[in-house]
GROMACS .gro file of C-alpha atoms in nm:
model
  437
    1MET     CA    1   0.906   0.201  -6.237
    2GLY     CA    2   0.604   0.433  -6.208
    3ASN     CA    3   0.376   0.143  -6.115
    4SER     CA    4   0.576   0.026  -5.811
    5GLN     CA    5   0.352  -0.086  -5.526
    6PRO     CA    6   0.400   0.000  -5.159
    7PRO     CA    7   0.531  -0.288  -4.948
    8PRO     CA    8   0.255  -0.515  -4.814
    9ALA     CA    9   0.127  -0.433  -4.469
   10ASN     CA   10   0.257  -0.639  -4.179
   11PRO     CA   11  -0.024  -0.889  -4.112
   12ARG     CA   12   0.050  -0.888  -3.735
   13PHE     CA   13   0.019  -0.511  -3.730
   14VAL     CA   14  -0.306  -0.519  -3.931
   15SER     CA   15  -0.453  -0.778  -3.694
   16ALA     CA   16  -0.331  -0.593  -3.383
   17SER     CA   17  -0.476  -0.263  -3.506
   18ARG     CA   18  -0.824  -0.415  -3.500
   19SER     CA   19  -0.795  -0.445  -3.121
   20PHE     CA   20  -0.809  -0.066  -3.085
   21ALA     CA   21  -1.071   0.197  -3.148
   22GLN     CA   22  -0.969   0.470  -3.392
   23HIS     CA   23  -0.914   0.726  -3.116
   24GLU     CA   24  -0.692   0.478  -2.930
   25LEU     CA   25  -0.477   0.431  -3.239
   26GLU     CA   26  -0.452   0.806  -3.277
   27ASP     CA   27  -0.344   0.838  -2.913
   28LEU     CA   28  -0.080   0.570  -2.966
   29LYS     CA   29   0.041   0.751  -3.277
   30SER     CA   30   0.073   1.076  -3.081
   31LEU     CA   31   0.264   0.899  -2.806
   32PHE     CA   32   0.496   0.736  -3.057
   33LYS     CA   33   0.568   1.067  -3.232
   34SER     CA   34   0.649   1.233  -2.899
   35LEU     CA   35   0.884   0.959  -2.782
   36ALA     CA   36   1.044   0.925  -3.127
   37ALA     CA   37   1.114   1.299  -3.127
   38GLN     CA   38   1.284   1.267  -2.789
   39SER     CA   39   1.484   0.977  -2.933
   40GLN     CA   40   1.618   1.209  -3.208
   41SER     CA   41   1.535   0.950  -3.473
   42ASN     CA   42   1.358   1.178  -3.721
   43GLY     CA   43   1.029   1.026  -3.605
   44ARG     CA   44   1.125   0.673  -3.714
   45TYR     CA   45   1.170   0.486  -3.385
   46ILE     CA   46   1.191   0.506  -3.004
   47SER     CA   47   1.526   0.440  -2.839
   48PRO     CA   48   1.567   0.204  -2.541
   49SER     CA   49   1.655   0.483  -2.295
   50ILE     CA   50   1.353   0.698  -2.387
   51PHE     CA   51   1.123   0.394  -2.376
   52GLN     CA   52   1.242   0.291  -2.030
   53ALA     CA   53   1.235   0.645  -1.895
   54TYR     CA   54   0.877   0.708  -2.015
   55PHE     CA   55   0.737   0.382  -1.877
   56GLY     CA   56   0.945   0.403  -1.560
   57LEU     CA   57   1.125   0.073  -1.615
   58LYS     CA   58   1.466  -0.014  -1.477
   59GLY     CA   59   1.740  -0.269  -1.506
   60ALA     CA   60   1.688  -0.617  -1.641
   61LEU     CA   61   1.310  -0.580  -1.646
   62GLY     CA   62   1.322  -0.267  -1.861
   63GLU     CA   63   1.574  -0.418  -2.099
   64ARG     CA   64   1.371  -0.737  -2.135
   65MET     CA   65   1.047  -0.549  -2.200
   66PHE     CA   66   1.213  -0.344  -2.477
   67ASN     CA   67   1.350  -0.666  -2.626
   68LEU     CA   68   1.003  -0.827  -2.633
   69VAL     CA   69   0.826  -0.519  -2.766
   70THR     CA   70   1.076  -0.493  -3.053
   71GLN     CA   71   1.020  -0.864  -3.127
   72LYS     CA   72   1.380  -0.952  -3.028
   73ARG     CA   73   1.537  -0.782  -3.332
   74ASN     CA   74   1.817  -0.639  -3.117
   75ASP     CA   75   1.836  -0.331  -3.337
   76HIS     CA   76   1.749  -0.090  -3.050
   77LYS     CA   77   1.468   0.058  -3.256
   78LEU     CA   78   1.104   0.043  -3.145
   79THR     CA   79   0.870   0.123  -3.434
   80PHE     CA   80   0.505   0.226  -3.427
   81GLU     CA   81   0.411  -0.119  -3.554
   82ASP     CA   82   0.604  -0.275  -3.262
   83LEU     CA   83   0.416  -0.061  -3.011
   84VAL     CA   84   0.073  -0.149  -3.152
   85VAL     CA   85   0.147  -0.523  -3.176
   86ALA     CA   86   0.289  -0.538  -2.823
   87LYS     CA   87   0.005  -0.345  -2.659
   88ALA     CA   88  -0.255  -0.547  -2.849
   89THR     CA   89  -0.112  -0.870  -2.707
   90TYR     CA   90  -0.015  -0.743  -2.361
   91GLU     CA   91  -0.325  -0.535  -2.288
   92LYS     CA   92  -0.598  -0.651  -2.526
   93GLY     CA   93  -0.518  -1.020  -2.562
   94THR     CA   94  -0.683  -1.319  -2.399
   95LYS     CA   95  -0.586  -1.417  -2.045
   96ASP     CA   96  -0.359  -1.689  -2.183
   97GLU     CA   97  -0.193  -1.453  -2.432
   98ILE     CA   98  -0.127  -1.191  -2.166
   99GLU     CA   99   0.014  -1.441  -1.919
  100GLU     CA  100   0.232  -1.600  -2.187
  101PHE     CA  101   0.374  -1.254  -2.263
  102ILE     CA  102   0.448  -1.193  -1.892
  103TYR     CA  103   0.598  -1.541  -1.859
  104GLN     CA  104   0.840  -1.457  -2.144
  105LEU     CA  105   0.907  -1.120  -1.981
  106LEU     CA  106   1.040  -1.291  -1.669
  107ASP     CA  107   1.300  -1.482  -1.875
  108VAL     CA  108   1.538  -1.187  -1.863
  109ASN     CA  109   1.833  -1.395  -1.988
  110ASP     CA  110   1.629  -1.490  -2.297
  111ASP     CA  111   1.754  -1.848  -2.289
  112GLY     CA  112   1.412  -2.013  -2.283
  113VAL     CA  113   1.462  -2.117  -1.920
  114LEU     CA  114   1.295  -1.924  -1.639
  115GLY     CA  115   1.528  -1.989  -1.348
  116ARG     CA  116   1.553  -1.853  -0.996
  117SER     CA  117   1.812  -1.594  -1.104
  118ASP     CA  118   1.570  -1.460  -1.368
  119LEU     CA  119   1.292  -1.425  -1.113
  120GLU     CA  120   1.528  -1.262  -0.864
  121SER     CA  121   1.629  -1.000  -1.123
  122VAL     CA  122   1.263  -0.923  -1.193
  123VAL     CA  123   1.171  -0.900  -0.823
  124ILE     CA  124   1.465  -0.664  -0.757
  125ALA     CA  125   1.363  -0.441  -1.049
  126MET     CA  126   1.000  -0.448  -0.933
  127LEU     CA  127   1.088  -0.339  -0.579
  128GLU     CA  128   1.325  -0.069  -0.705
  129ILE     CA  129   1.048   0.074  -0.924
  130ILE     CA  130   0.771   0.063  -0.662
  131PHE     CA  131   0.969   0.157  -0.351
  132SER     CA  132   1.265   0.344  -0.503
  133MET     CA  133   1.510   0.110  -0.327
  134GLU     CA  134   1.853   0.018  -0.445
  135ILE     CA  135   1.929  -0.357  -0.435
  136SER     CA  136   2.235  -0.386  -0.655
  137GLU     CA  137   2.407  -0.702  -0.534
  138ARG     CA  138   2.281  -1.005  -0.348
  139GLY     CA  139   2.345  -0.983   0.026
  140SER     CA  140   2.464  -0.623   0.007
  141ASN     CA  141   2.139  -0.464   0.122
  142SER     CA  142   1.897  -0.513   0.407
  143HIS     CA  143   1.616  -0.536   0.149
  144GLN     CA  144   1.742  -0.876   0.035
  145ASP     CA  145   1.520  -1.048   0.292
  146ILE     CA  146   1.218  -0.898   0.113
  147VAL     CA  147   1.346  -1.032  -0.220
  148ASP     CA  148   1.379  -1.376  -0.065
  149VAL     CA  149   1.017  -1.395   0.055
  150PHE     CA  150   0.905  -1.341  -0.306
  151LEU     CA  151   1.140  -1.611  -0.429
  152ASN     CA  152   1.036  -1.853  -0.154
  153ALA     CA  153   0.679  -1.842  -0.285
  154ALA     CA  154   0.789  -1.974  -0.624
  155THR     CA  155   0.800  -2.334  -0.742
  156PHE     CA  156   1.059  -2.455  -0.992
  157SER     CA  157   0.937  -2.794  -1.113
  158LYS     CA  158   1.048  -2.805  -1.476
  159ASN     CA  159   1.342  -3.031  -1.547
  160GLY     CA  160   1.615  -2.867  -1.749
  161GLU     CA  161   1.788  -3.031  -2.046
  162GLY     CA  162   2.144  -3.118  -1.956
  163SER     CA  163   2.118  -2.945  -1.620
  164SER     CA  164   2.029  -3.052  -1.269
  165ASN     CA  165   1.873  -2.712  -1.198
  166LYS     CA  166   1.497  -2.695  -1.230
  167SER     CA  167   1.315  -2.399  -1.380
  168MET     CA  168   0.973  -2.239  -1.346
  169SER     CA  169   0.712  -2.392  -1.575
  170PHE     CA  170   0.418  -2.191  -1.709
  171GLU     CA  171   0.193  -2.353  -1.447
  172ASP     CA  172   0.449  -2.271  -1.176
  173PHE     CA  173   0.436  -1.910  -1.295
  174ARG     CA  174   0.056  -1.902  -1.279
  175SER     CA  175   0.063  -2.044  -0.926
  176TRP     CA  176   0.314  -1.777  -0.821
  177CYS     CA  177   0.086  -1.505  -0.961
  178THR     CA  178  -0.208  -1.650  -0.766
  179LEU     CA  179  -0.009  -1.642  -0.442
  180ILE     CA  180   0.125  -1.291  -0.508
  181PRO     CA  181  -0.151  -1.101  -0.695
  182SER     CA  182   0.025  -0.767  -0.638
  183ALA     CA  183   0.314  -0.888  -0.857
  184ARG     CA  184   0.071  -1.008  -1.125
  185LYS     CA  185  -0.102  -0.668  -1.128
  186PHE     CA  186   0.228  -0.485  -1.152
  187LEU     CA  187   0.373  -0.706  -1.425
  188GLY     CA  188   0.051  -0.671  -1.625
  189GLY     CA  189   0.058  -0.291  -1.633
  190LEU     CA  190   0.410  -0.197  -1.739
  191LEU     CA  191   0.309  -0.036  -2.070
  192THR     CA  192   0.111   0.236  -1.894
  193PRO     CA  193   0.273   0.556  -1.760
  194PRO     CA  194   0.408   0.527  -1.403
  195ASP     CA  195   0.151   0.740  -1.220
  196PRO     CA  196  -0.030   0.663  -0.889
  197GLY     CA  197  -0.310   0.489  -1.079
  198ARG     CA  198  -0.081   0.241  -1.250
  199PRO     CA  199  -0.190  -0.118  -1.173
  200GLY     CA  200   0.005  -0.280  -0.892
  201CYS     CA  201   0.181   0.038  -0.777
  202GLN     CA  202  -0.048   0.162  -0.500
  203VAL     CA  203   0.094   0.120  -0.148
  204PRO     CA  204  -0.123   0.205   0.155
  205ARG     CA  205  -0.005   0.490   0.377
  206LEU     CA  206   0.056   0.342   0.722
  207LEU     CA  207  -0.063   0.561   1.008
  208CYS     CA  208   0.039   0.517   1.371
  209SER     CA  209   0.106   0.735   1.674
  210GLU     CA  210   0.435   0.922   1.704
  211ASN     CA  211   0.555   0.705   1.993
  212VAL     CA  212   0.552   0.393   1.772
  213HIS     CA  213   0.890   0.335   1.610
  214SER     CA  214   0.886   0.161   1.273
  215SER     CA  215   1.119  -0.109   1.409
  216MET     CA  216   0.834  -0.223   1.637
  217LEU     CA  217   0.596  -0.290   1.350
  218LEU     CA  218   0.542  -0.620   1.175
  219LEU     CA  219   0.376  -0.452   0.878
  220ARG     CA  220   0.644  -0.327   0.644
  221LYS     CA  221   0.539  -0.123   0.342
  222GLU     CA  222   0.639  -0.413   0.115
  223TYR     CA  223   0.411  -0.646   0.313
  224ALA     CA  224   0.127  -0.392   0.289
  225TRP     CA  225   0.175  -0.380  -0.089
  226HIS     CA  226   0.159  -0.761  -0.102
  227ILE     CA  227  -0.163  -0.776   0.104
  228GLY     CA  228  -0.311  -0.494  -0.102
  229GLY     CA  229  -0.282  -0.705  -0.415
  230ALA     CA  230  -0.607  -0.875  -0.313
  231LEU     CA  231  -0.790  -0.548  -0.239
  232SER     CA  232  -0.961  -0.277  -0.440
  233PRO     CA  233  -0.794   0.064  -0.494
  234HIS     CA  234  -1.019   0.247  -0.245
  235GLU     CA  235  -0.897   0.008   0.027
  236LEU     CA  236  -0.534   0.102  -0.037
  237GLU     CA  237  -0.534   0.464   0.071
  238GLU     CA  238  -0.461   0.462   0.445
  239TRP     CA  239  -0.427   0.190   0.710
  240LYS     CA  240  -0.428   0.291   1.075
  241LEU     CA  241  -0.267   0.093   1.358
  242LEU     CA  242  -0.548   0.002   1.600
  243TYR     CA  243  -0.376  -0.249   1.824
  244HIS     CA  244  -0.020  -0.361   1.897
  245SER     CA  245   0.053  -0.620   2.164
  246ALA     CA  246   0.381  -0.455   2.265
  247MET     CA  247   0.191  -0.140   2.361
  248ASN     CA  248  -0.153  -0.273   2.448
  249GLY     CA  249  -0.057  -0.609   2.594
  250LEU     CA  250  -0.154  -0.961   2.485
  251SER     CA  251  -0.517  -0.919   2.585
  252PHE     CA  252  -0.828  -1.019   2.394
  253ASN     CA  253  -1.046  -0.766   2.580
  254THR     CA  254  -0.798  -0.487   2.510
  255PHE     CA  255  -0.787  -0.594   2.147
  256LEU     CA  256  -1.167  -0.577   2.115
  257GLY     CA  257  -1.174  -0.243   2.295
  258SER     CA  258  -0.903  -0.098   2.070
  259ILE     CA  259  -1.086  -0.189   1.750
  260SER     CA  260  -1.444  -0.131   1.870
  261ASN     CA  261  -1.462   0.223   1.727
  262ASP     CA  262  -1.350   0.110   1.382
  263GLU     CA  263  -1.635   0.036   1.143
  264GLY     CA  264  -1.433  -0.099   0.855
  265SER     CA  265  -1.217  -0.387   0.746
  266ALA     CA  266  -0.905  -0.485   0.936
  267VAL     CA  267  -0.570  -0.655   0.876
  268LEU     CA  268  -0.463  -0.892   1.155
  269ILE     CA  269  -0.093  -0.986   1.165
  270ILE     CA  270   0.078  -1.238   1.392
  271LYS     CA  271   0.444  -1.314   1.450
  272ASP     CA  272   0.482  -1.639   1.642
  273LYS     CA  273   0.769  -1.771   1.849
  274GLU     CA  274   0.893  -1.972   1.549
  275GLY     CA  275   0.954  -1.642   1.367
  276HIS     CA  276   0.680  -1.696   1.108
  277ILE     CA  277   0.461  -1.398   1.016
  278TYR     CA  278   0.108  -1.439   0.878
  279GLY     CA  279  -0.249  -1.324   0.932
  280GLY     CA  280  -0.584  -1.252   0.781
  281TYR     CA  281  -0.787  -0.975   0.621
  282ALA     CA  282  -1.124  -0.936   0.794
  283SER     CA  283  -1.367  -0.770   0.555
  284GLN     CA  284  -1.629  -0.729   0.830
  285PRO     CA  285  -1.579  -0.563   1.172
  286TRP     CA  286  -1.473  -0.786   1.461
  287GLU     CA  287  -1.802  -0.830   1.648
  288ARG     CA  288  -1.920  -1.088   1.900
  289HIS     CA  289  -2.094  -1.382   1.729
  290GLY     CA  290  -2.177  -1.737   1.823
  291ASP     CA  291  -2.107  -1.869   1.475
  292PHE     CA  292  -1.910  -1.794   1.159
  293TYR     CA  293  -1.991  -1.474   0.971
  294GLY     CA  294  -1.829  -1.245   0.711
  295ASP     CA  295  -1.817  -1.236   0.332
  296MET     CA  296  -1.607  -1.364   0.047
  297LYS     CA  297  -1.372  -1.064   0.056
  298SER     CA  298  -1.183  -1.205   0.356
  299PHE     CA  299  -0.859  -1.395   0.302
  300LEU     CA  300  -0.555  -1.539   0.477
  301PHE     CA  301  -0.195  -1.450   0.399
  302GLN     CA  302   0.168  -1.531   0.474
  303LEU     CA  303   0.445  -1.271   0.500
  304TYR     CA  304   0.750  -1.459   0.626
  305PRO     CA  305   0.940  -1.674   0.536
  306LYS     CA  306   0.738  -1.658   0.215
  307LEU     CA  307   0.462  -1.446   0.067
  308ALA     CA  308   0.122  -1.589  -0.018
  309ILE     CA  309  -0.245  -1.494  -0.027
  310TYR     CA  310  -0.523  -1.749   0.009
  311ARG     CA  311  -0.865  -1.631  -0.107
  312PRO     CA  312  -1.197  -1.805  -0.034
  313THR     CA  313  -1.252  -2.113  -0.248
  314GLY     CA  314  -1.630  -2.101  -0.217
  315ALA     CA  315  -1.637  -2.442  -0.049
  316ASN     CA  316  -1.816  -2.294   0.254
  317SER     CA  317  -1.894  -1.964   0.425
  318ASN     CA  318  -1.689  -2.021   0.741
  319LEU     CA  319  -1.500  -1.697   0.692
  320GLN     CA  320  -1.467  -1.498   1.016
  321TRP     CA  321  -1.503  -1.597   1.380
  322CYS     CA  322  -1.524  -1.372   1.686
  323ALA     CA  323  -1.655  -1.519   2.010
  324ALA     CA  324  -1.626  -1.364   2.357
  325ASN     CA  325  -1.755  -1.474   2.698
  326PHE     CA  326  -1.922  -1.793   2.578
  327SER     CA  327  -1.918  -2.085   2.823
  328SER     CA  328  -1.981  -2.365   2.571
  329GLU     CA  329  -1.687  -2.569   2.440
  330SER     CA  330  -1.860  -2.574   2.102
  331ILE     CA  331  -1.812  -2.197   2.081
  332PRO     CA  332  -1.441  -2.134   2.150
  333ASN     CA  333  -1.368  -1.779   2.262
  334GLY     CA  334  -1.125  -1.596   2.037
  335ILE     CA  335  -1.092  -1.478   1.678
  336GLY     CA  336  -1.034  -1.685   1.367
  337PHE     CA  337  -1.069  -1.745   0.996
  338GLY     CA  338  -1.189  -2.042   0.793
  339GLY     CA  339  -1.207  -2.414   0.856
  340ARG     CA  340  -1.441  -2.533   1.127
  341VAL     CA  341  -1.479  -2.498   1.503
  342ASN     CA  342  -1.161  -2.611   1.682
  343HIS     CA  343  -0.996  -2.671   1.343
  344PHE     CA  344  -0.965  -2.320   1.199
  345GLY     CA  345  -0.752  -2.197   0.914
  346LEU     CA  346  -0.619  -1.948   1.171
  347PHE     CA  347  -0.732  -1.905   1.531
  348LEU     CA  348  -0.622  -1.701   1.833
  349SER     CA  349  -0.770  -1.807   2.165
  350ALA     CA  350  -0.917  -1.546   2.399
  351SER     CA  351  -0.606  -1.579   2.614
  352PHE     CA  352  -0.410  -1.439   2.318
  353ASP     CA  353  -0.113  -1.655   2.412
  354LYS     CA  354  -0.188  -1.951   2.188
  355GLY     CA  355  -0.381  -2.058   1.882
  356HIS     CA  356  -0.364  -2.287   1.582
  357THR     CA  357  -0.356  -2.298   1.202
  358PHE     CA  358  -0.474  -2.591   0.990
  359THR     CA  359  -0.517  -2.671   0.624
  360ASN     CA  360  -0.881  -2.609   0.534
  361THR     CA  361  -1.118  -2.594   0.240
  362THR     CA  362  -1.248  -2.241   0.315
  363PHE     CA  363  -0.931  -2.075   0.189
  364GLY     CA  364  -0.735  -2.373   0.059
  365ASN     CA  365  -0.434  -2.266   0.263
  366PRO     CA  366  -0.169  -2.490   0.417
  367CYS     CA  367  -0.062  -2.461   0.780
  368LEU     CA  368   0.060  -2.099   0.799
  369SER     CA  369   0.341  -2.165   1.047
  370LYS     CA  370   0.604  -2.427   1.115
  371THR     CA  371   0.358  -2.628   1.326
  372SER     CA  372  -0.020  -2.626   1.360
  373GLN     CA  373  -0.005  -2.505   1.722
  374ILE     CA  374   0.104  -2.141   1.741
  375TYR     CA  375   0.230  -1.922   2.024
  376PRO     CA  376   0.209  -1.551   1.937
  377GLU     CA  377   0.499  -1.321   2.011
  378VAL     CA  378   0.357  -1.007   1.850
  379ILE     CA  379   0.003  -0.927   1.734
  380GLU     CA  380  -0.098  -0.623   1.528
  381CYS     CA  381  -0.428  -0.504   1.388
  382TRP     CA  382  -0.462  -0.232   1.125
  383GLY     CA  383  -0.786  -0.061   1.028
  384VAL     CA  384  -0.845  -0.004   0.657
  385ILE     CA  385  -0.962   0.354   0.615
  386LYS     CA  386  -1.188   0.407   0.318
  387ARG     CA  387  -1.270   0.754   0.192
  388ALA     CA  388  -1.644   0.730   0.264
  389GLN     CA  389  -1.573   0.590   0.610
  390GLN     CA  390  -1.330   0.874   0.686
  391GLU     CA  391  -1.583   1.131   0.571
  392ARG     CA  392  -1.842   0.985   0.809
  393GLN     CA  393  -1.596   0.999   1.097
  394ASP     CA  394  -1.500   1.357   1.015
  395ALA     CA  395  -1.867   1.453   1.004
  396LEU     CA  396  -1.911   1.323   1.359
  397LYS     CA  397  -1.631   1.539   1.496
  398GLY     CA  398  -1.676   1.886   1.642
  399THR     CA  399  -1.924   2.049   1.868
  400VAL     CA  400  -2.296   1.989   1.866
  401LEU     CA  401  -2.350   2.329   1.706
  402GLU     CA  402  -2.107   2.248   1.425
  403ARG     CA  403  -2.293   1.924   1.357
  404PHE     CA  404  -2.645   2.048   1.409
  405LYS     CA  405  -2.650   2.414   1.310
  406GLU     CA  406  -3.014   2.394   1.215
  407ASP     CA  407  -3.100   2.349   1.584
  408ARG     CA  408  -2.944   2.678   1.696
  409HIS     CA  409  -3.267   2.871   1.678
  410MET     CA  410  -3.460   2.606   1.869
  411LEU     CA  411  -3.197   2.593   2.145
  412ASN     CA  412  -3.222   2.970   2.187
  413MET     CA  413  -3.598   2.949   2.211
  414VAL     CA  414  -3.586   2.700   2.500
  415GLY     CA  415  -3.302   2.876   2.679
  416LEU     CA  416  -3.036   2.607   2.636
  417ALA     CA  417  -2.808   2.784   2.394
  418ASN     CA  418  -2.531   2.836   2.650
  419SER     CA  419  -2.578   2.515   2.849
  420LYS     CA  420  -2.389   2.189   2.865
  421VAL     CA  421  -2.561   1.875   2.745
  422ILE     CA  422  -2.469   1.507   2.758
  423VAL     CA  423  -2.390   1.374   2.413
  424TRP     CA  424  -2.327   1.018   2.298
  425MET     CA  425  -1.999   1.036   2.108
  426PRO     CA  426  -1.872   0.795   1.837
  427SER     CA  427  -1.626   0.657   2.091
  428GLY     CA  428  -1.915   0.518   2.291
  429LEU     CA  429  -1.845   0.758   2.582
  430LEU     CA  430  -2.085   1.010   2.735
  431ASN     CA  431  -1.929   1.354   2.717
  432LEU     CA  432  -2.035   1.696   2.841
  433VAL     CA  433  -2.034   1.928   2.542
  434ASP     CA  434  -2.079   2.304   2.528
  435ILE     CA  435  -2.372   2.406   2.317
  436CYS     CA  436  -2.206   2.741   2.239
  437MET     CA  437  -1.832   2.800   2.248
   0.00000   0.00000   0.00000
């Protein structure tokens, strides 16, 4: 009796513990104790409600995550060993291990078949968490069209046993994650607290003038979140509307004039007369060139009737195109992305009333619309405001004295302290500015 041995350690827990530094294990232990105390379990386990509340999970997605983390015991008790094993696999595992975990997570019915209804439940939960929407029943909410564009990007190619309905294979799942990287980021960060820095949760703040009603805009916040899945966090702070065809007219020259003061990246969005919505992210400013330019940060995307992002494949460097006032047929005037001259991945002619979209090796995208020839109905362009860029713009604002205080004494010496001088402003205009106010 006195020589009884403690039960052997769980080998999965022992192996998982090696994935963490000692201070990380201590932090996990502190977190577990706190959540277990809130669960009123005498420090033995975390309850489903406390788990979901802490990690900000809802509905079928929250229930499924708790089920996986507790290794499907269905006892409603999450132990410290469960937490360590789950986080070791989900956050510290290999790419294949992590994606296999997420693939299982999407099977909310836990029947071994990832069907369209499973994916729909996950998408609804995802949108409710990120955007605080309520999408309780299919067809009962105007947000259902957003759910559908996520589902339309998915492929269900796996034949089911005894059923005519096909399901999503593991390769189908990986392809869906490639097309919608924002969803992959979000689904890969669910065991971190729901703060603004949580992966896949950052949504750009959309800035436009007060006379622009949201109903006029192509760029919905859900679309911005989707596009932002291919961008870095500092590019997801604020996007400013630079051009809208309904206000500025379908004019190439007006477009170039509207964006000429913007030094950063831009998001171009087109809705054509077929009702399809798509566009491209231009990582370099739109500037007049006689050839392709840009870098590998540019990409093409689709927004309706399905979501998709197409990044550069590396096959060539034909990334951005912006030609104006050229007379040669070999240099078509307009803006575009990818492909080759007169066979672009996406192109708008300088008339802004027509263009085309073709399959190409630059981005590996299909035709982005119903047909390769496109006829724009609405065109938008949003400038991506980065913190450093905004600081530079703010520094250029104000009077000459505010910007160049060190010259005050010199201006007094030459008798110009209370004069007006011509100053070249960031807008490109010559303005008369008071030296002293």
